[in-house]
Amino acid sequence: MHDIPLTWFLIFASACFVIGLLGVLVRRNAIAVLMAIEIMLNAANINIIAFWRYSVPGPEESPVSGPMLAIFVITIAAAEVAVGIGLILLCYRRRASADVDQYDSLSG
Amino acid sequence: MSSELLFEFVYFIPEIVLAFWGLLVILLDVALLRGRPSETRGKILGMVSLVGAILALVSVFVPDMLSFGSATGAPETSIFFGAIFQGPVVERFSAFIIILLMFVIALSTTWNFTEHWGEYFGLLFWTAVGMIMLIAAEELVTLFLTLELMTISLYIITAFEKDLNRSSEGALKYFVYGSVSSALFLFGLSLLYGLAGTTRLSAIGAVLEPQQSVAGLGRNIAGAMSVLLILVGFGFKISAVPFHQWAPDAYEGAPAPVSAWLATGSKLASMIALTKVLIQALGAWASGDGNLASPGWVGILAVIAALTMTYGNFAALAQKNLKRMLAYSSIAHAGYMLVGVMAVAVAAGSRVAAGPILFYLVVYSVANIGAFAVAAWLFRDKKTDEIEDLNGLFAQYPFLAVCTLLLMLSLIGIPGVAGFWGKFFMFSEALTQGEDKHRLTFLWLVGLGLMNSVISAFYYVRVLRAMFLRPSTGAPLKPPTFAIRVAVIGSALVVIIFGLYPTPLTDETDRLADSRIFDSRLKHTGPAPKVALNGGLQPVASPVGK
Amino acid sequence: MNQILFGVIATLGVLAALGTVLARNLVHAALFLVAFFFLVACQFVMLEAEFLAAVQVLVYIGAVAIILMFGIMLTRNIQGDDTTTVSKAGFISGGLAAAGLLAVLVFGILDDEGRTGRAGWRDVTTRPAVYPVAARASAEQTKAVNNMGFVVGRELLTRYLIPFEVAGVLLTAALVGAIALAVQDGPSTDDPAERAKKAAEHTAAAETEPQLTSA
């Protein structure tokens, strides 16, 4: 039975990351952008866990440095989504639109 | 072990005080002050918050008072298992950030822009916690978390003037750009974690250096991607072109005290963190064979710096709104500071090369606090903050107008005020550091910087023209509050004192810069790196691969 | 076997991500996102990080996806409309940029040849074994993989004490801030007529508001 090469995980993560970036570039709805950002954060987490599992921690390193980083990323993502939805609701109440492009009264 | 850990908490008192005071203010708001009109709540909570900030400021110096370490301040140590760095630079800049926070708190009571005063002051405190710890973070997990604590709280308080469309709109833009850039930053960080196998900055520096078979980032595309993505993340935080689009909107939309906080505290902490990460951890990737155009982040930084200062200044020329103009000016200042970061990167063996950046940051922050205090004053009385609203200020308030003049002159960099010395020290550092082959690039950048300073004079002078030459229009300004007076006069005093006699401040910043967080291991011939070569994660090659 | 399983999960994951990004209907996009989160959790299991897979399911599917759903419902953008449709020109330019970035990333990953003292990523085809018989496995690592919850808990209160506390402050700030932002100032009304009146007041206020700058 062959193990999965490390690069497979990395390429999968890169693909997800790039798809998320595509979403950020092409979507105009703020909630859709938020979802695309979540995809990018997950991609980074896959990278981190793959690197962690495919290597041996050095003598001074924490044995769970990768999972720890991933857990904090998940925490940050949750906080970011909560704040983001709050902001989007605030804007929506004032403008009746969740479309990023329509917020253009500030420009220059 | 556990008693040692308790001992380390002594260095952590300011953060604890700030974080708890944030909770206290919120509790006061919802418990004791419930039902009062928001104006009185704002005033009372502002006072309580000031008390908390003063307590935190005092507690910064507790380790000194308990006289750990020498007379020159606490010794440089890593505390909390290497998560946080403790040394004079952290201590002094914590104190500086808390002083800035006090000004922001005082300016916040200028007018009644929100009903949620408790939450507002609480979030201000927590941003300050984020900034202080961002300066102190010695490890990428802590660094990323504190960066996010700072920015997420700033997104929220940018939107706090709920009566105005522009506030929520600026905040939404800030949020969208900010979270995209932090996702990019995180992906870069994950690649760096894979390459270096550790998240501690000093260990990354030690691991990357011996790995160099090709200098800089040559033949290392994964490393190059990781540096690029990390630079995108920081570029957003310091609002460098091309990641600056949020800055004018957020600065104009946010209430003036929050804009001041964005322009000073947030930029100061992010700039120090950027320098720290680039120099301490990624020093090995600075440039190829010492040539600035060779693969390495110094070359990227040169392009970003040139674009940032030029774009910021030219865009500022077209602005009519005072806060928006200050936003573009702060973009331009980020460009000048990046030249200073490059100088640190090429400075051979000299740790104090970061001194001019620290000096520049202090002077820039002080001048901006004063300038945004003027914007707060305008908005309180006129409900707009256009440059035209300053018309005739000299006739009404000659002394404050002269103080504002000094602040503007400092931002331009006219000799006699502190801003001049900031630019002078930084540019001369850039010209004298490094080897001859760097000289031409730095000459170009410094030349561009000087040209840009001349251009910047035009838009700052527009403010002066409005104040001194134009007749007063519209309703006259009512007398400023005590906080505005103190902010404007105080910052003008600082700017003129250090403009005439900069030596005490430069001595101090040079002393603070002599820290290992501004020390690239590549250029430093000290004791061997503490971390062994096999520190960090070691990807294991399979027998099949070999 | 492992490789086939990976291939299936990865294909589904990429498809779910594409679905999230391209679905016109935001509710469909959110459901695709839930599928994506779940498939990422499956990848964590493939990487022997079951604890993390559980956290992923609990936090992402249990909380993040639900908040997003709330957001979608509250902004009444349930059915796709113009603002959620991807424009063709934008899609082509964005797609080209993304494809270029993907090419660079994949090339960089496959090209990583490793430097002194470190194997290149492309040479790493097996993970280090964690049963103690293996020469390179340390007891710590074995424990970290086999009993991650325990090790994570211990590390959170020692080595990662400061990040843990900062995360606490961060979550408090987000909680307090999100409520302060989303709460409607003044007395709230459920009456549509009242709401319309309020909206009209808002518009009137917006007209008298300072005109915002444009260059």
mmCIF file with all atom_site columns, N, CA and C in Angstrom, chain A residues 17 24 34 37 44 47-48 51 55-58 60-61 65-66 72-73 76 80 84 87 91 94-95 103-108, chain B residues 141 144-145 148 159 162-163 165 168-169 173 175 179 182 184 186-187 190 193-194 198 200 249 252 324 328 536-540:
data_model
loop_
_atom_site.group_PDB
_atom_site.id
_atom_site.type_symbol
_atom_site.label_atom_id
_atom_site.label_alt_id
_atom_site.label_comp_id
_atom_site.label_asym_id
_atom_site.label_entity_id
_atom_site.label_seq_id
_atom_site.pdbx_PDB_ins_code
_atom_site.Cartn_x
_atom_site.Cartn_y
_atom_site.Cartn_z
_atom_site.occupancy
_atom_site.B_iso_or_equiv
_atom_site.pdbx_formal_charge
_atom_site.auth_seq_id
_atom_site.auth_comp_id
_atom_site.auth_asym_id
_atom_site.auth_atom_id
_atom_site.pdbx_PDB_model_num
ATOM 1   N N  . PHE A 1 17  ? -7.177  27.133 -2.591 1.00 0.00 ? 17  PHE A N  1
ATOM 2   C CA . PHE A 1 17  ? -6.804  28.526 -2.336 1.00 0.00 ? 17  PHE A CA 1
ATOM 3   C C  . PHE A 1 17  ? -7.093  29.385 -3.560 1.00 0.00 ? 17  PHE A C  1
ATOM 4   N N  . VAL A 1 24  ? -13.163 35.615 -4.676 1.00 0.00 ? 24  VAL A N  1
ATOM 5   C CA . VAL A 1 24  ? -13.008 36.982 -4.206 1.00 0.00 ? 24  VAL A CA 1
ATOM 6   C C  . VAL A 1 24  ? -12.970 37.940 -5.391 1.00 0.00 ? 24  VAL A C  1
ATOM 7   N N  . LEU A 1 34  ? -17.243 36.567 1.466  1.00 0.00 ? 34  LEU A N  1
ATOM 8   C CA . LEU A 1 34  ? -16.916 36.002 2.772  1.00 0.00 ? 34  LEU A CA 1
ATOM 9   C C  . LEU A 1 34  ? -16.743 34.479 2.676  1.00 0.00 ? 34  LEU A C  1
ATOM 10  N N  . ILE A 1 37  ? -13.482 33.645 1.136  1.00 0.00 ? 37  ILE A N  1
ATOM 11  C CA . ILE A 1 37  ? -12.373 33.822 2.082  1.00 0.00 ? 37  ILE A CA 1
ATOM 12  C C  . ILE A 1 37  ? -12.260 32.592 2.985  1.00 0.00 ? 37  ILE A C  1
ATOM 13  N N  . ALA A 1 44  ? -5.270  26.984 3.572  1.00 0.00 ? 44  ALA A N  1
ATOM 14  C CA . ALA A 1 44  ? -4.052  27.170 4.363  1.00 0.00 ? 44  ALA A CA 1
ATOM 15  C C  . ALA A 1 44  ? -3.967  26.123 5.467  1.00 0.00 ? 44  ALA A C  1
ATOM 16  N N  . ASN A 1 47  ? -2.669  22.826 4.148  1.00 0.00 ? 47  ASN A N  1
ATOM 17  C CA . ASN A 1 47  ? -1.219  22.942 4.004  1.00 0.00 ? 47  ASN A CA 1
ATOM 18  C C  . ASN A 1 47  ? -0.518  22.699 5.330  1.00 0.00 ? 47  ASN A C  1
ATOM 19  N N  . ILE A 1 48  ? -0.999  23.418 6.348  1.00 0.00 ? 48  ILE A N  1
ATOM 20  C CA . ILE A 1 48  ? -0.324  23.372 7.646  1.00 0.00 ? 48  ILE A CA 1
ATOM 21  C C  . ILE A 1 48  ? -0.336  21.949 8.207  1.00 0.00 ? 48  ILE A C  1
ATOM 22  N N  . PHE A 1 51  ? 2.006   19.610 6.246  1.00 0.00 ? 51  PHE A N  1
ATOM 23  C CA . PHE A 1 51  ? 3.418   19.818 6.603  1.00 0.00 ? 51  PHE A CA 1
ATOM 24  C C  . PHE A 1 51  ? 3.720   19.207 7.966  1.00 0.00 ? 51  PHE A C  1
ATOM 25  N N  . SER A 1 55  ? 6.366   15.486 8.693  1.00 0.00 ? 55  SER A N  1
ATOM 26  C CA . SER A 1 55  ? 7.709   15.809 9.163  1.00 0.00 ? 55  SER A CA 1
ATOM 27  C C  . SER A 1 55  ? 7.823   15.497 10.636 1.00 0.00 ? 55  SER A C  1
ATOM 28  N N  . VAL A 1 56  ? 9.049   15.524 11.097 1.00 0.00 ? 56  VAL A N  1
ATOM 29  C CA . VAL A 1 56  ? 9.327   15.194 12.488 1.00 0.00 ? 56  VAL A CA 1
ATOM 30  C C  . VAL A 1 56  ? 9.626   16.487 13.226 1.00 0.00 ? 56  VAL A C  1
ATOM 31  N N  . PRO A 1 57  ? 8.973   16.755 14.358 1.00 0.00 ? 57  PRO A N  1
ATOM 32  C CA . PRO A 1 57  ? 9.261   18.010 15.051 1.00 0.00 ? 57  PRO A CA 1
ATOM 33  C C  . PRO A 1 57  ? 10.676  18.001 15.624 1.00 0.00 ? 57  PRO A C  1
ATOM 34  N N  . GLY A 1 58  ? 11.319  19.131 15.551 1.00 0.00 ? 58  GLY A N  1
ATOM 35  C CA . GLY A 1 58  ? 12.653  19.270 16.113 1.00 0.00 ? 58  GLY A CA 1
ATOM 36  C C  . GLY A 1 58  ? 12.589  19.218 17.627 1.00 0.00 ? 58  GLY A C  1
ATOM 37  N N  . GLU A 1 60  ? 13.160  21.316 19.961 1.00 0.00 ? 60  GLU A N  1
ATOM 38  C CA . GLU A 1 60  ? 12.607  22.444 20.714 1.00 0.00 ? 60  GLU A CA 1
ATOM 39  C C  . GLU A 1 60  ? 11.188  22.773 20.297 1.00 0.00 ? 60  GLU A C  1
ATOM 40  N N  . GLU A 1 61  ? 10.664  22.011 19.348 1.00 0.00 ? 61  GLU A N  1
ATOM 41  C CA . GLU A 1 61  ? 9.355   22.369 18.821 1.00 0.00 ? 61  GLU A CA 1
ATOM 42  C C  . GLU A 1 61  ? 8.244   21.676 19.577 1.00 0.00 ? 61  GLU A C  1
ATOM 43  N N  . SER A 1 65  ? 2.625   21.711 16.756 1.00 0.00 ? 65  SER A N  1
ATOM 44  C CA . SER A 1 65  ? 2.660   23.104 16.288 1.00 0.00 ? 65  SER A CA 1
ATOM 45  C C  . SER A 1 65  ? 1.692   23.326 15.130 1.00 0.00 ? 65  SER A C  1
ATOM 46  N N  . GLY A 1 66  ? 1.571   22.333 14.243 1.00 0.00 ? 66  GLY A N  1
ATOM 47  C CA . GLY A 1 66  ? 0.665   22.498 13.108 1.00 0.00 ? 66  GLY A CA 1
ATOM 48  C C  . GLY A 1 66  ? -0.796  22.545 13.526 1.00 0.00 ? 66  GLY A C  1
ATOM 49  N N  . PHE A 1 72  ? -6.081  27.876 15.902 1.00 0.00 ? 72  PHE A N  1
ATOM 50  C CA . PHE A 1 72  ? -6.216  29.325 16.037 1.00 0.00 ? 72  PHE A CA 1
ATOM 51  C C  . PHE A 1 72  ? -6.765  29.948 14.760 1.00 0.00 ? 72  PHE A C  1
ATOM 52  N N  . VAL A 1 73  ? -6.410  29.377 13.616 1.00 0.00 ? 73  VAL A N  1
ATOM 53  C CA . VAL A 1 73  ? -6.965  29.905 12.360 1.00 0.00 ? 73  VAL A CA 1
ATOM 54  C C  . VAL A 1 73  ? -8.478  29.716 12.351 1.00 0.00 ? 73  VAL A C  1
ATOM 55  N N  . ILE A 1 76  ? -10.002 32.361 14.478 1.00 0.00 ? 76  ILE A N  1
ATOM 56  C CA . ILE A 1 76  ? -10.022 33.663 13.818 1.00 0.00 ? 76  ILE A CA 1
ATOM 57  C C  . ILE A 1 76  ? -11.103 33.698 12.751 1.00 0.00 ? 76  ILE A C  1
ATOM 58  N N  . GLU A 1 80  ? -14.066 36.344 12.475 1.00 0.00 ? 80  GLU A N  1
ATOM 59  C CA . GLU A 1 80  ? -14.143 37.204 11.284 1.00 0.00 ? 80  GLU A CA 1
ATOM 60  C C  . GLU A 1 80  ? -15.523 37.115 10.653 1.00 0.00 ? 80  GLU A C  1
ATOM 61  N N  . GLY A 1 84  ? -18.047 40.073 10.177 1.00 0.00 ? 84  GLY A N  1
ATOM 62  C CA . GLY A 1 84  ? -18.388 40.371 8.788  1.00 0.00 ? 84  GLY A CA 1
ATOM 63  C C  . GLY A 1 84  ? -19.885 40.388 8.575  1.00 0.00 ? 84  GLY A C  1
ATOM 64  N N  . LEU A 1 87  ? -21.343 43.537 10.041 1.00 0.00 ? 87  LEU A N  1
ATOM 65  C CA . LEU A 1 87  ? -21.097 44.704 9.183  1.00 0.00 ? 87  LEU A CA 1
ATOM 66  C C  . LEU A 1 87  ? -21.996 44.679 7.955  1.00 0.00 ? 87  LEU A C  1
ATOM 67  N N  . CYS A 1 91  ? -24.712 47.508 6.840  1.00 0.00 ? 91  CYS A N  1
ATOM 68  C CA . CYS A 1 91  ? -24.724 48.183 5.541  1.00 0.00 ? 91  CYS A CA 1
ATOM 69  C C  . CYS A 1 91  ? -26.021 47.906 4.813  1.00 0.00 ? 91  CYS A C  1
ATOM 70  N N  . ARG A 1 94  ? -28.886 50.022 5.782  1.00 0.00 ? 94  ARG A N  1
ATOM 71  C CA . ARG A 1 94  ? -28.815 51.401 5.312  1.00 0.00 ? 94  ARG A CA 1
ATOM 72  C C  . ARG A 1 94  ? -28.996 51.501 3.808  1.00 0.00 ? 94  ARG A C  1
ATOM 73  N N  . ARG A 1 95  ? -28.623 50.458 3.082  1.00 0.00 ? 95  ARG A N  1
ATOM 74  C CA . ARG A 1 95  ? -28.606 50.552 1.635  1.00 0.00 ? 95  ARG A CA 1
ATOM 75  C C  . ARG A 1 95  ? -29.513 49.555 0.928  1.00 0.00 ? 95  ARG A C  1
ATOM 76  N N  . TYR A 1 103 ? -21.301 50.097 -2.999 1.00 0.00 ? 103 TYR A N  1
ATOM 77  C CA . TYR A 1 103 ? -20.795 51.000 -1.972 1.00 0.00 ? 103 TYR A CA 1
ATOM 78  C C  . TYR A 1 103 ? -19.701 51.849 -2.567 1.00 0.00 ? 103 TYR A C  1
ATOM 79  N N  . ASP A 1 104 ? -20.133 52.843 -3.338 1.00 0.00 ? 104 ASP A N  1
ATOM 80  C CA . ASP A 1 104 ? -19.122 53.599 -4.057 1.00 0.00 ? 104 ASP A CA 1
ATOM 81  C C  . ASP A 1 104 ? -19.265 55.093 -3.806 1.00 0.00 ? 104 ASP A C  1
ATOM 82  N N  . SER A 1 105 ? -19.990 55.478 -2.744 1.00 0.00 ? 105 SER A N  1
ATOM 83  C CA . SER A 1 105 ? -20.096 56.919 -2.514 1.00 0.00 ? 105 SER A CA 1
ATOM 84  C C  . SER A 1 105 ? -18.767 57.458 -2.014 1.00 0.00 ? 105 SER A C  1
ATOM 85  N N  . LEU A 1 106 ? -17.948 56.581 -1.461 1.00 0.00 ? 106 LEU A N  1
ATOM 86  C CA . LEU A 1 106 ? -16.601 56.995 -1.079 1.00 0.00 ? 106 LEU A CA 1
ATOM 87  C C  . LEU A 1 106 ? -15.686 56.594 -2.211 1.00 0.00 ? 106 LEU A C  1
ATOM 88  N N  . SER A 1 107 ? -15.102 57.525 -2.862 1.00 0.00 ? 107 SER A N  1
ATOM 89  C CA . SER A 1 107 ? -14.164 57.145 -3.920 1.00 0.00 ? 107 SER A CA 1
ATOM 90  C C  . SER A 1 107 ? -13.245 58.312 -4.170 1.00 0.00 ? 107 SER A C  1
ATOM 91  N N  . GLY A 1 108 ? -12.165 58.050 -4.865 1.00 0.00 ? 108 GLY A N  1
ATOM 92  C CA . GLY A 1 108 ? -11.265 59.156 -5.194 1.00 0.00 ? 108 GLY A CA 1
ATOM 93  C C  . GLY A 1 108 ? -9.846  58.836 -4.835 1.00 0.00 ? 108 GLY A C  1
ATOM 94  N N  . VAL B 2 141 ? 2.343   32.341 15.362 1.00 0.00 ? 141 VAL B N  1
ATOM 95  C CA . VAL B 2 141 ? 0.962   32.131 15.803 1.00 0.00 ? 141 VAL B CA 1
ATOM 96  C C  . VAL B 2 141 ? 0.486   33.357 16.577 1.00 0.00 ? 141 VAL B C  1
ATOM 97  N N  . PHE B 2 144 ? 0.114   36.399 14.243 1.00 0.00 ? 144 PHE B N  1
ATOM 98  C CA . PHE B 2 144 ? -1.090  36.390 13.414 1.00 0.00 ? 144 PHE B CA 1
ATOM 99  C C  . PHE B 2 144 ? -2.323  36.685 14.261 1.00 0.00 ? 144 PHE B C  1
ATOM 100 N N  . LEU B 2 145 ? -2.389  36.094 15.453 1.00 0.00 ? 145 LEU B N  1
ATOM 101 C CA . LEU B 2 145 ? -3.551  36.330 16.310 1.00 0.00 ? 145 LEU B CA 1
ATOM 102 C C  . LEU B 2 145 ? -3.649  37.782 16.735 1.00 0.00 ? 145 LEU B C  1
ATOM 103 N N  . GLU B 2 148 ? -4.762  39.958 13.959 1.00 0.00 ? 148 GLU B N  1
ATOM 104 C CA . GLU B 2 148 ? -6.198  39.842 13.718 1.00 0.00 ? 148 GLU B CA 1
ATOM 105 C C  . GLU B 2 148 ? -6.995  40.508 14.827 1.00 0.00 ? 148 GLU B C  1
ATOM 106 N N  . ALA B 2 159 ? -16.952 51.291 12.004 1.00 0.00 ? 159 ALA B N  1
ATOM 107 C CA . ALA B 2 159 ? -18.368 51.384 11.642 1.00 0.00 ? 159 ALA B CA 1
ATOM 108 C C  . ALA B 2 159 ? -19.208 52.010 12.747 1.00 0.00 ? 159 ALA B C  1
ATOM 109 N N  . LYS B 2 162 ? -22.912 55.095 13.416 1.00 0.00 ? 162 LYS B N  1
ATOM 110 C CA . LYS B 2 162 ? -23.946 54.399 12.643 1.00 0.00 ? 162 LYS B CA 1
ATOM 111 C C  . LYS B 2 162 ? -24.880 55.348 11.925 1.00 0.00 ? 162 LYS B C  1
ATOM 112 N N  . ASP B 2 163 ? -24.898 56.627 12.302 1.00 0.00 ? 163 ASP B N  1
ATOM 113 C CA . ASP B 2 163 ? -25.803 57.564 11.639 1.00 0.00 ? 163 ASP B CA 1
ATOM 114 C C  . ASP B 2 163 ? -25.335 57.915 10.240 1.00 0.00 ? 163 ASP B C  1
ATOM 115 N N  . ASN B 2 165 ? -23.760 56.960 6.508  1.00 0.00 ? 165 ASN B N  1
ATOM 116 C CA . ASN B 2 165 ? -23.496 55.889 5.556  1.00 0.00 ? 165 ASN B CA 1
ATOM 117 C C  . ASN B 2 165 ? -22.007 55.648 5.395  1.00 0.00 ? 165 ASN B C  1
ATOM 118 N N  . SER B 2 168 ? -20.238 53.009 7.884  1.00 0.00 ? 168 SER B N  1
ATOM 119 C CA . SER B 2 168 ? -20.400 51.572 7.673  1.00 0.00 ? 168 SER B CA 1
ATOM 120 C C  . SER B 2 168 ? -19.793 51.155 6.342  1.00 0.00 ? 168 SER B C  1
ATOM 121 N N  . GLU B 2 169 ? -19.860 52.061 5.373  1.00 0.00 ? 169 GLU B N  1
ATOM 122 C CA . GLU B 2 169 ? -19.329 51.729 4.059  1.00 0.00 ? 169 GLU B CA 1
ATOM 123 C C  . GLU B 2 169 ? -17.808 51.597 4.090  1.00 0.00 ? 169 GLU B C  1
ATOM 124 N N  . LYS B 2 173 ? -15.579 48.111 3.415  1.00 0.00 ? 173 LYS B N  1
ATOM 125 C CA . LYS B 2 173 ? -14.439 47.995 2.500  1.00 0.00 ? 173 LYS B CA 1
ATOM 126 C C  . LYS B 2 173 ? -13.183 47.555 3.246  1.00 0.00 ? 173 LYS B C  1
ATOM 127 N N  . PHE B 2 175 ? -13.108 45.850 5.903  1.00 0.00 ? 175 PHE B N  1
ATOM 128 C CA . PHE B 2 175 ? -13.263 44.446 6.273  1.00 0.00 ? 175 PHE B CA 1
ATOM 129 C C  . PHE B 2 175 ? -12.973 43.527 5.093  1.00 0.00 ? 175 PHE B C  1
ATOM 130 N N  . SER B 2 179 ? -9.867  41.113 5.250  1.00 0.00 ? 179 SER B N  1
ATOM 131 C CA . SER B 2 179 ? -9.923  39.667 5.464  1.00 0.00 ? 179 SER B CA 1
ATOM 132 C C  . SER B 2 179 ? -9.352  38.922 4.267  1.00 0.00 ? 179 SER B C  1
ATOM 133 N N  . SER B 2 182 ? -5.709  38.994 4.905  1.00 0.00 ? 182 SER B N  1
ATOM 134 C CA . SER B 2 182 ? -5.205  38.105 5.954  1.00 0.00 ? 182 SER B CA 1
ATOM 135 C C  . SER B 2 182 ? -5.282  36.654 5.510  1.00 0.00 ? 182 SER B C  1
ATOM 136 N N  . LEU B 2 184 ? -4.619  35.705 2.423  1.00 0.00 ? 184 LEU B N  1
ATOM 137 C CA . LEU B 2 184 ? -3.398  35.557 1.624  1.00 0.00 ? 184 LEU B CA 1
ATOM 138 C C  . LEU B 2 184 ? -2.181  35.418 2.534  1.00 0.00 ? 184 LEU B C  1
ATOM 139 N N  . LEU B 2 186 ? -2.087  34.303 5.501  1.00 0.00 ? 186 LEU B N  1
ATOM 140 C CA . LEU B 2 186 ? -2.063  33.000 6.169  1.00 0.00 ? 186 LEU B CA 1
ATOM 141 C C  . LEU B 2 186 ? -1.538  31.917 5.238  1.00 0.00 ? 186 LEU B C  1
ATOM 142 N N  . PHE B 2 187 ? -1.914  31.985 3.961  1.00 0.00 ? 187 PHE B N  1
ATOM 143 C CA . PHE B 2 187 ? -1.413  30.966 3.046  1.00 0.00 ? 187 PHE B CA 1
ATOM 144 C C  . PHE B 2 187 ? 0.107   31.088 2.902  1.00 0.00 ? 187 PHE B C  1
ATOM 145 N N  . SER B 2 190 ? 1.580   29.548 5.866  1.00 0.00 ? 190 SER B N  1
ATOM 146 C CA . SER B 2 190 ? 1.588   28.082 5.865  1.00 0.00 ? 190 SER B CA 1
ATOM 147 C C  . SER B 2 190 ? 2.743   27.562 5.020  1.00 0.00 ? 190 SER B C  1
ATOM 148 N N  . TYR B 2 193 ? 5.822   27.952 7.073  1.00 0.00 ? 193 TYR B N  1
ATOM 149 C CA . TYR B 2 193 ? 5.858   26.904 8.089  1.00 0.00 ? 193 TYR B CA 1
ATOM 150 C C  . TYR B 2 193 ? 6.391   25.608 7.488  1.00 0.00 ? 193 TYR B C  1
ATOM 151 N N  . GLY B 2 194 ? 5.976   25.327 6.251  1.00 0.00 ? 194 GLY B N  1
ATOM 152 C CA . GLY B 2 194 ? 6.472   24.118 5.605  1.00 0.00 ? 194 GLY B CA 1
ATOM 153 C C  . GLY B 2 194 ? 7.956   24.200 5.278  1.00 0.00 ? 194 GLY B C  1
ATOM 154 N N  . THR B 2 198 ? 8.978   25.737 11.645 1.00 0.00 ? 198 THR B N  1
ATOM 155 C CA . THR B 2 198 ? 8.779   26.270 12.979 1.00 0.00 ? 198 THR B CA 1
ATOM 156 C C  . THR B 2 198 ? 8.043   27.583 12.847 1.00 0.00 ? 198 THR B C  1
ATOM 157 N N  . ARG B 2 200 ? 8.596   30.057 15.315 1.00 0.00 ? 200 ARG B N  1
ATOM 158 C CA . ARG B 2 200 ? 9.302   31.096 16.071 1.00 0.00 ? 200 ARG B CA 1
ATOM 159 C C  . ARG B 2 200 ? 10.217  31.878 15.145 1.00 0.00 ? 200 ARG B C  1
ATOM 160 N N  . ASP B 2 249 ? -11.024 55.257 2.224  1.00 0.00 ? 249 ASP B N  1
ATOM 161 C CA . ASP B 2 249 ? -12.428 55.089 2.590  1.00 0.00 ? 249 ASP B CA 1
ATOM 162 C C  . ASP B 2 249 ? -12.584 54.902 4.087  1.00 0.00 ? 249 ASP B C  1
ATOM 163 N N  . GLU B 2 252 ? -11.754 58.169 5.923  1.00 0.00 ? 252 GLU B N  1
ATOM 164 C CA . GLU B 2 252 ? -12.774 59.203 5.788  1.00 0.00 ? 252 GLU B CA 1
ATOM 165 C C  . GLU B 2 252 ? -14.051 58.789 6.495  1.00 0.00 ? 252 GLU B C  1
ATOM 166 N N  . ARG B 2 324 ? -9.470  62.417 4.271  1.00 0.00 ? 324 ARG B N  1
ATOM 167 C CA . ARG B 2 324 ? -9.061  61.630 3.116  1.00 0.00 ? 324 ARG B CA 1
ATOM 168 C C  . ARG B 2 324 ? -7.656  62.036 2.670  1.00 0.00 ? 324 ARG B C  1
ATOM 169 N N  . TYR B 2 328 ? -4.257  59.650 2.376  1.00 0.00 ? 328 TYR B N  1
ATOM 170 C CA . TYR B 2 328 ? -3.273  59.493 1.299  1.00 0.00 ? 328 TYR B CA 1
ATOM 171 C C  . TYR B 2 328 ? -1.891  59.890 1.775  1.00 0.00 ? 328 TYR B C  1
ATOM 172 N N  . GLY B 2 536 ? 13.076  22.629 14.417 1.00 0.00 ? 536 GLY B N  1
ATOM 173 C CA . GLY B 2 536 ? 11.965  22.763 13.492 1.00 0.00 ? 536 GLY B CA 1
ATOM 174 C C  . GLY B 2 536 ? 11.570  21.434 12.914 1.00 0.00 ? 536 GLY B C  1
ATOM 175 N N  . LEU B 2 537 ? 10.543  21.459 12.108 1.00 0.00 ? 537 LEU B N  1
ATOM 176 C CA . LEU B 2 537 ? 10.076  20.232 11.507 1.00 0.00 ? 537 LEU B CA 1
ATOM 177 C C  . LEU B 2 537 ? 11.043  19.805 10.426 1.00 0.00 ? 537 LEU B C  1
ATOM 178 N N  . GLN B 2 538 ? 11.273  18.546 10.354 1.00 0.00 ? 538 GLN B N  1
ATOM 179 C CA . GLN B 2 538 ? 12.147  18.040 9.309  1.00 0.00 ? 538 GLN B CA 1
ATOM 180 C C  . GLN B 2 538 ? 11.350  17.123 8.399  1.00 0.00 ? 538 GLN B C  1
ATOM 181 N N  . PRO B 2 539 ? 11.031  17.568 7.199  1.00 0.00 ? 539 PRO B N  1
ATOM 182 C CA . PRO B 2 539 ? 10.396  16.629 6.292  1.00 0.00 ? 539 PRO B CA 1
ATOM 183 C C  . PRO B 2 539 ? 11.320  15.447 6.060  1.00 0.00 ? 539 PRO B C  1
ATOM 184 N N  . VAL B 2 540 ? 10.769  14.257 6.110  1.00 0.00 ? 540 VAL B N  1
ATOM 185 C CA . VAL B 2 540 ? 11.599  13.067 5.998  1.00 0.00 ? 540 VAL B CA 1
ATOM 186 C C  . VAL B 2 540 ? 11.502  12.538 4.582  1.00 0.00 ? 540 VAL B C  1
#
